[in-house]
Short mmCIF file of C-alpha atoms in Angstrom, two decimals:
data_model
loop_
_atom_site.label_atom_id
_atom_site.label_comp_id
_atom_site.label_asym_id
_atom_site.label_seq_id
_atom_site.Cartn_x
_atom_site.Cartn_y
_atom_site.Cartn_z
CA UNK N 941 -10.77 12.87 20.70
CA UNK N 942 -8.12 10.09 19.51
CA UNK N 943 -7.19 10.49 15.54
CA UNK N 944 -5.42 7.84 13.91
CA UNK N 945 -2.25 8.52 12.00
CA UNK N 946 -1.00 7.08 8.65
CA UNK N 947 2.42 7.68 7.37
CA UNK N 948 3.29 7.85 3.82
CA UNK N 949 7.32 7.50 3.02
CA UNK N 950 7.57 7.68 -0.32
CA UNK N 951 5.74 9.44 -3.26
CA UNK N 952 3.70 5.79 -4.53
CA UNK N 953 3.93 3.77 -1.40
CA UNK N 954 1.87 2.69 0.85
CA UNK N 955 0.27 4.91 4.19
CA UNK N 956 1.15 3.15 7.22
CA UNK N 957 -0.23 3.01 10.54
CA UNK N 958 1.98 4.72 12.71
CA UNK N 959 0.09 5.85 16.02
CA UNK N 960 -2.05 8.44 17.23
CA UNK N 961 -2.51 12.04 17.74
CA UNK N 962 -5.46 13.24 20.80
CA UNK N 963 -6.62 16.68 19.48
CA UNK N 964 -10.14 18.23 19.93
CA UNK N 965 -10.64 19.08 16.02
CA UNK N 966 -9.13 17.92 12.60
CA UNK N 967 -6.79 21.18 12.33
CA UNK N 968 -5.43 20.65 15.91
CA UNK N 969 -5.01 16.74 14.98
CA UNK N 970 -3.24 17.58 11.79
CA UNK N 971 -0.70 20.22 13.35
CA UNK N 972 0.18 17.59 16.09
CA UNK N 973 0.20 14.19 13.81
CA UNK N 974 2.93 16.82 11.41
CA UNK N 975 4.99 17.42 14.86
CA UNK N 976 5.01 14.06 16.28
CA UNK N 977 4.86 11.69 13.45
CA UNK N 978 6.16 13.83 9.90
CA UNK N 979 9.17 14.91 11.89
CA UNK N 980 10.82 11.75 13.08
CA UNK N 981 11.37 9.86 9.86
CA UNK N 982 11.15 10.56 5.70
CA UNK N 983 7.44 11.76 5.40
CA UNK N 984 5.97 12.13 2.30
CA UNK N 985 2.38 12.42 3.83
CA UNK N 986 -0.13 12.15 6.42
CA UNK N 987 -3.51 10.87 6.67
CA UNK N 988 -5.22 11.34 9.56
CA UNK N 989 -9.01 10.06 10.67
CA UNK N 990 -11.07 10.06 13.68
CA UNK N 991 -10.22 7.01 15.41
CA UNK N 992 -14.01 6.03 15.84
CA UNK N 993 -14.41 6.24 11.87
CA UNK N 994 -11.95 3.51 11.12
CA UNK N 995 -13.79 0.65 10.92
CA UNK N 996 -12.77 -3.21 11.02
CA UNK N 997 -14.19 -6.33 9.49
CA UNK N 998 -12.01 -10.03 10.17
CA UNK N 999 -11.82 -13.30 8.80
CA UNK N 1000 -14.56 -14.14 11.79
CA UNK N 1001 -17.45 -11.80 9.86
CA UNK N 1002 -16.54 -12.14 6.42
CA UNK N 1003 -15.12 -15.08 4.02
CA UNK N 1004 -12.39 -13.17 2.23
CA UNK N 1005 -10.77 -14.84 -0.88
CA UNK N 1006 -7.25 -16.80 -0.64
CA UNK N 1007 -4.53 -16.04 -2.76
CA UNK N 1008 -5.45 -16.91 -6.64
CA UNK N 1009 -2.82 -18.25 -8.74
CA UNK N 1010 -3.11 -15.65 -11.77
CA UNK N 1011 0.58 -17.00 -13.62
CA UNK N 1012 -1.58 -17.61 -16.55
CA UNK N 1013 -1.47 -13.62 -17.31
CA UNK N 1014 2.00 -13.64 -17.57
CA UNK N 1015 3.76 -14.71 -20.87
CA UNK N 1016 6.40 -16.28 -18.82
CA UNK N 1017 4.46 -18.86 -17.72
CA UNK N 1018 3.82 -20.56 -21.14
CA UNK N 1019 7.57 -21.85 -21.35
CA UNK N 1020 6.01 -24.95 -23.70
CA UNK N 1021 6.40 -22.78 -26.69
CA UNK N 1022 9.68 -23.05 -29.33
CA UNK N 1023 10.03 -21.26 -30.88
CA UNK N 1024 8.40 -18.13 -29.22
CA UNK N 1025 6.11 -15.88 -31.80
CA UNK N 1026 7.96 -12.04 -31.30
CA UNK N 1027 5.29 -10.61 -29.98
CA UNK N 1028 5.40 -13.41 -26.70
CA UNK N 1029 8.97 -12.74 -26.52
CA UNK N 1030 8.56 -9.24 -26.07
CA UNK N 1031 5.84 -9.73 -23.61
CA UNK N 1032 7.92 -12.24 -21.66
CA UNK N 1033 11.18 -9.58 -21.34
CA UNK N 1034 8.73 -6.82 -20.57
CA UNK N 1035 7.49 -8.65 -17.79
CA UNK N 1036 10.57 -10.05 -16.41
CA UNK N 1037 11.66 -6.67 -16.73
CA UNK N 1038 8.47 -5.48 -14.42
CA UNK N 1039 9.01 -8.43 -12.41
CA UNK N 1040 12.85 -7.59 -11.35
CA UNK N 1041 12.24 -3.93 -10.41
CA UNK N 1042 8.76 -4.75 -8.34
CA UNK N 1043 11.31 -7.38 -6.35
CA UNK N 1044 13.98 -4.55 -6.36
CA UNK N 1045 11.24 -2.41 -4.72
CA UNK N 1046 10.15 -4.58 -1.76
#
C-alpha cells in the first residue's frame, strides 16, 4: 500500500508534499515516513494518508474563484483622508506592521 507523506517545517507552517512511504498498515507507514522523510531536513511534523484517500478536483471539474481584490479591509487603502481620525491611524500602523512581518515570513 502507497501512503502519501506531508512535511511540516515549522510549528505554524504549512504541510508539504514531500513523497511517499509503501507500508502494509498506518503504524508501519508512520515508522518509515519518520525514517525517510523526518530525518533528512527540520521536521516539525508528519502527516501521512493512504494514497488512494487523497482525492483531487481541477480547474476542468470545478469553477474555482480568481483572486478578489479585498484592499478595501485594510485602513491603508483609504489614503484620501487628512487628516486621519486616531483610531484609522492606529489601524493603518497595525496593519503595516502585520503587513511587514507576513512579507518577512515568506
Amino acid at each position: 500500500m502507497i501512503w502519501e507523506v506531508f512535511r511540516q517545517e515549522k510549528s505554524g507552517g504549512y504541510h508539504k508534499h514531500c513523497g511517499n512511504v509503501h507500508a502494509p498498515d498506518r503504524e508501519l507507514a508512520l515508522q518509515f515516513a519518520a525514517i525517510q522523510h523526518g530525518r533528512r531536513m527540520k521536521t516539525h511534523s508528519l502527516w501521512v494518508a493512504p494514497q488512494r484517500e487523497i482525492g483531487e478536483i481541477d480547474a476542468d471539474e470545478m469553477s474555482f474563484g480568481g483572486m478578489t481584490d479585498k484592499t478595501y479591509r485594510w485602513a491603508t487603502s483609504y489614503t484620501d483622508i487628512e487628516p486621519a481620525a486616531p483610531e484609522v491611524a492606529e489601524s493603518e500602523a497595525e496593519q503595516a506592521d502585520v503587513e511587514h512581518s507576513l512579507e518577512a515570513d515568506s
